[in-house]
Short mmCIF file of C-alpha atoms in Angstrom, two decimals:
data_model
loop_
_atom_site.label_atom_id
_atom_site.label_comp_id
_atom_site.label_asym_id
_atom_site.label_seq_id
_atom_site.Cartn_x
_atom_site.Cartn_y
_atom_site.Cartn_z
CA MET A 1 46.76 1.05 -33.77
CA ILE A 2 49.23 -1.86 -33.88
CA PRO A 3 49.90 -2.95 -37.62
CA LEU A 4 48.93 -6.31 -38.69
CA HIS A 5 52.12 -8.11 -39.13
CA ASP A 6 53.38 -7.02 -35.70
CA LEU A 7 49.99 -8.33 -34.07
CA ALA A 8 50.78 -11.56 -36.22
CA LEU A 9 53.99 -12.04 -34.85
CA PHE A 10 52.58 -11.39 -31.23
CA ALA A 11 50.08 -13.97 -31.99
CA ALA A 12 52.63 -16.49 -32.96
CA ALA A 13 54.54 -15.89 -29.63
CA ALA A 14 51.44 -16.37 -27.70
CA VAL A 15 50.54 -19.58 -29.43
CA VAL A 16 54.27 -20.99 -28.30
CA LEU A 17 53.54 -19.75 -24.76
CA ALA A 18 50.14 -21.08 -24.81
CA ILE A 19 51.38 -24.55 -25.26
CA THR A 20 54.06 -24.35 -22.46
CA PRO A 21 53.22 -26.39 -19.44
CA GLY A 22 52.08 -24.73 -16.41
CA PRO A 23 49.50 -24.64 -13.68
CA ASN A 24 46.58 -23.51 -15.71
CA MET A 25 47.16 -26.19 -18.63
CA LEU A 26 47.71 -28.90 -15.62
CA TYR A 27 44.60 -28.07 -13.85
CA LEU A 28 42.90 -27.67 -16.94
CA ILE A 29 43.69 -31.15 -18.05
CA THR A 30 43.45 -32.94 -14.38
CA ARG A 31 39.92 -31.68 -14.33
CA THR A 32 38.73 -33.04 -17.70
CA LEU A 33 40.29 -36.28 -17.14
CA SER A 34 39.05 -36.70 -13.63
CA GLN A 35 35.51 -35.25 -13.92
CA GLY A 36 34.80 -34.85 -17.75
CA LYS A 37 34.70 -32.03 -20.47
CA LYS A 38 31.89 -30.12 -18.68
CA ALA A 39 34.18 -29.52 -15.71
CA GLY A 40 37.04 -28.81 -18.26
CA PHE A 41 35.01 -26.27 -19.76
CA ILE A 42 33.71 -24.53 -16.57
CA SER A 43 37.40 -24.26 -15.11
CA LEU A 44 38.57 -22.89 -18.68
CA MET A 45 36.07 -19.80 -17.78
CA GLY A 46 37.47 -19.26 -14.52
CA VAL A 47 41.01 -19.28 -16.08
CA MET A 48 39.88 -16.97 -18.73
CA SER A 49 38.65 -14.54 -16.17
CA GLY A 50 41.93 -14.49 -14.43
CA PHE A 51 43.76 -13.62 -17.72
CA LEU A 52 41.15 -10.73 -18.09
CA PHE A 53 41.89 -9.77 -14.41
CA HIS A 54 45.67 -9.52 -15.63
CA ILE A 55 45.40 -7.70 -18.55
CA VAL A 56 43.18 -4.87 -17.13
CA LEU A 57 46.04 -4.32 -14.25
CA VAL A 58 49.01 -4.76 -16.65
CA SER A 59 47.37 -2.46 -19.10
CA PHE A 60 47.17 0.38 -16.46
CA GLY A 61 50.51 -0.54 -15.07
CA LEU A 62 52.23 -0.31 -18.48
CA THR A 63 50.53 3.16 -19.18
CA ALA A 64 52.28 4.36 -15.92
CA ILE A 65 55.40 2.60 -16.02
CA LEU A 66 56.53 3.48 -19.62
CA PHE A 67 56.10 7.02 -19.39
CA THR A 68 57.08 7.89 -15.74
CA ILE A 69 59.97 5.66 -15.16
CA PRO A 70 63.38 5.84 -17.11
CA TYR A 71 65.02 2.67 -18.76
CA ALA A 72 61.67 1.08 -17.98
CA TYR A 73 61.60 -0.32 -21.41
CA ALA A 74 65.32 -1.87 -21.26
CA ILE A 75 64.31 -3.10 -17.85
CA LEU A 76 61.27 -4.92 -18.80
CA LYS A 77 63.21 -6.20 -22.18
CA TRP A 78 65.70 -7.85 -20.20
CA THR A 79 63.31 -9.18 -17.76
CA GLY A 80 61.27 -10.67 -20.42
CA ALA A 81 64.31 -12.24 -22.03
CA ILE A 82 65.58 -14.02 -19.08
CA TYR A 83 62.11 -15.35 -18.35
CA LEU A 84 61.66 -16.82 -21.61
CA VAL A 85 65.10 -18.56 -21.14
CA TYR A 86 63.87 -19.94 -17.95
CA LEU A 87 60.80 -21.30 -19.75
CA ALA A 88 62.97 -23.04 -22.19
CA PHE A 89 65.22 -24.48 -19.35
CA GLN A 90 62.15 -26.00 -17.82
CA ALA A 91 60.80 -27.39 -21.18
CA LEU A 92 64.43 -28.98 -21.93
CA LYS A 93 65.51 -30.40 -18.70
CA PRO A 94 65.80 -33.96 -18.67
CA ASN A 95 63.25 -34.78 -15.80
CA ALA A 96 60.74 -32.34 -16.95
CA LYS A 97 57.35 -33.58 -16.29
CA ASN A 98 54.96 -34.84 -19.11
CA ILE A 99 51.91 -32.67 -18.79
CA PHE A 100 49.40 -35.43 -20.03
CA ASP A 101 50.71 -37.69 -17.05
CA VAL A 102 48.47 -36.44 -14.27
CA GLU A 103 46.18 -38.07 -11.74
CA GLN A 104 42.91 -38.94 -12.86
CA THR A 105 41.52 -39.48 -9.71
CA MET A 106 40.01 -36.52 -7.89
CA LYS A 107 37.14 -35.54 -5.80
CA VAL A 108 33.96 -33.92 -7.71
CA ASP A 109 33.76 -30.39 -7.34
CA SER A 110 30.73 -27.85 -8.00
CA PRO A 111 30.81 -26.03 -10.87
CA ARG A 112 31.20 -22.80 -8.58
CA LYS A 113 34.13 -24.14 -7.07
CA LEU A 114 35.68 -25.34 -10.58
CA PHE A 115 35.29 -21.94 -11.80
CA SER A 116 36.80 -20.22 -8.76
CA ILE A 117 39.73 -22.37 -8.54
CA GLY A 118 40.34 -21.92 -12.20
CA PHE A 119 40.14 -17.88 -11.44
CA LEU A 120 42.62 -18.14 -8.50
CA THR A 121 44.93 -20.63 -10.25
CA ASN A 122 45.49 -17.87 -13.02
CA VAL A 123 45.31 -14.71 -10.69
CA LEU A 124 47.69 -16.10 -8.13
CA ASN A 125 50.08 -17.25 -11.02
CA PRO A 126 53.24 -14.30 -11.03
CA LYS A 127 54.16 -15.88 -14.42
CA VAL A 128 51.21 -14.60 -16.24
CA ALA A 129 51.84 -10.86 -14.96
CA VAL A 130 55.72 -11.33 -16.09
CA PHE A 131 54.74 -12.51 -19.42
CA TYR A 132 52.58 -9.25 -20.00
CA LEU A 133 54.92 -7.11 -18.46
CA SER A 134 57.92 -8.38 -20.24
CA LEU A 135 56.07 -9.00 -23.97
CA PHE A 136 53.79 -6.27 -24.42
CA PRO A 137 56.55 -3.48 -24.38
CA GLN A 138 58.27 -5.40 -27.31
CA PHE A 139 55.09 -4.45 -29.71
CA ILE A 140 53.80 -1.30 -28.00
CA LYS A 141 54.98 2.18 -29.62
CA PRO A 142 53.57 5.45 -28.46
CA THR A 143 53.24 6.36 -32.31
CA TYR A 144 50.64 3.96 -32.67
CA GLY A 145 48.29 5.86 -30.33
CA SER A 146 47.04 5.02 -26.63
CA VAL A 147 49.28 2.46 -24.61
CA PHE A 148 46.41 1.30 -22.55
CA ALA A 149 44.23 0.86 -26.03
CA GLN A 150 47.31 -1.30 -27.46
CA SER A 151 47.71 -3.29 -24.23
CA LEU A 152 44.21 -4.26 -24.22
CA THR A 153 44.62 -5.16 -27.99
CA LEU A 154 47.42 -7.41 -27.23
CA GLY A 155 46.14 -8.93 -24.12
CA THR A 156 42.63 -9.73 -26.06
CA THR A 157 44.77 -11.50 -28.67
CA GLN A 158 46.63 -13.63 -26.34
CA LEU A 159 43.25 -14.14 -24.74
CA LEU A 160 41.80 -15.70 -27.87
CA VAL A 161 44.95 -17.70 -28.27
CA SER A 162 44.82 -19.04 -24.98
CA PHE A 163 41.05 -19.88 -25.24
CA ILE A 164 41.39 -21.66 -28.39
CA ASN A 165 44.67 -23.66 -27.40
CA ASN A 166 42.91 -24.74 -24.11
CA PHE A 167 39.55 -25.42 -25.53
CA LEU A 168 41.29 -27.86 -27.97
CA ILE A 169 43.29 -29.31 -25.06
CA ILE A 170 39.97 -29.99 -23.04
CA LEU A 171 38.44 -31.40 -26.30
CA PHE A 172 41.13 -34.15 -26.77
CA ALA A 173 42.87 -34.45 -23.41
CA ALA A 174 41.84 -38.33 -22.98
CA LYS A 175 43.05 -38.85 -26.35
CA MET A 176 46.19 -36.77 -26.24
CA ALA A 177 47.16 -38.30 -23.13
CA SER A 178 46.90 -41.79 -24.50
CA PHE A 179 48.81 -40.89 -27.40
CA PHE A 180 51.90 -39.31 -25.47
CA GLN A 181 51.90 -42.33 -23.08
CA ARG A 182 52.10 -44.34 -25.89
CA GLN A 183 54.72 -42.40 -27.99
CA PRO A 184 57.19 -40.87 -25.70
CA PHE A 185 59.38 -39.80 -28.87
CA TRP A 186 56.84 -37.10 -29.61
CA VAL A 187 56.96 -35.62 -26.32
CA LYS A 188 60.76 -35.32 -26.72
CA ILE A 189 60.06 -33.40 -30.24
CA GLN A 190 57.62 -31.03 -28.67
CA LYS A 191 60.03 -30.51 -25.73
CA TRP A 192 62.77 -29.54 -27.98
CA PHE A 193 60.66 -27.74 -30.39
CA MET A 194 59.08 -25.72 -27.78
CA GLY A 195 62.64 -24.66 -26.15
CA SER A 196 64.32 -23.70 -29.40
CA VAL A 197 61.28 -21.28 -30.05
CA LEU A 198 61.47 -19.97 -26.85
CA LEU A 199 65.28 -19.56 -27.03
CA PHE A 200 64.67 -17.80 -30.07
CA LEU A 201 62.19 -15.27 -28.76
CA ALA A 202 64.26 -14.61 -25.81
CA PHE A 203 67.19 -13.53 -28.28
CA LYS A 204 64.96 -11.52 -30.57
CA MET A 205 63.78 -9.65 -27.55
CA ALA A 206 67.15 -9.06 -25.76
CA PHE A 207 68.67 -7.45 -28.99
CA SER A 208 65.52 -5.43 -30.08
CA LYS A 209 65.86 -1.83 -30.09
CA ALA A 210 63.71 0.43 -28.03
CA LYS A 211 60.54 1.67 -29.50
#
């Protein structure tokens, strides 16, 4: 199994990436602000189901890739590093959108549709698969046992981190949106902190040694 210190480091990376604005977060915040917390929670269940879908596929894929394709680790490592640099740029660019500055007027959808849209928003988001494929290999070692089991462990950890983060966002969406609109200075701090951590992770990933 993956050592606890490695799992803790992965969880820390997952926290940073969980608070990075993206389609899932935007959808959850928009639904919560426009249709209420219940709609936000239903949408969150759809998003989590989408994560589970990606986790299973990537776990099978990594098991095959890492053992059949030469230099697969190096390719995934540099792909992941470039992706994290891209996320950092998106966070730091001057015209980056405030994730809480969203439309609060949307049509009311049924619970089934809320769940379905949340699921599809995540499943059809290629960034999720890229994140798993690029970051998982940094923490997987064949000496720890089954690559598939390690992938599921990392995926479950990321799933829990994402759930807690988005659950809290739904609970406090209105208050957080109001705070950031009144205090734009904190938006800048959030952006620079997030961008700096992402660049650090990219650097660490790029210069890490093969497992």
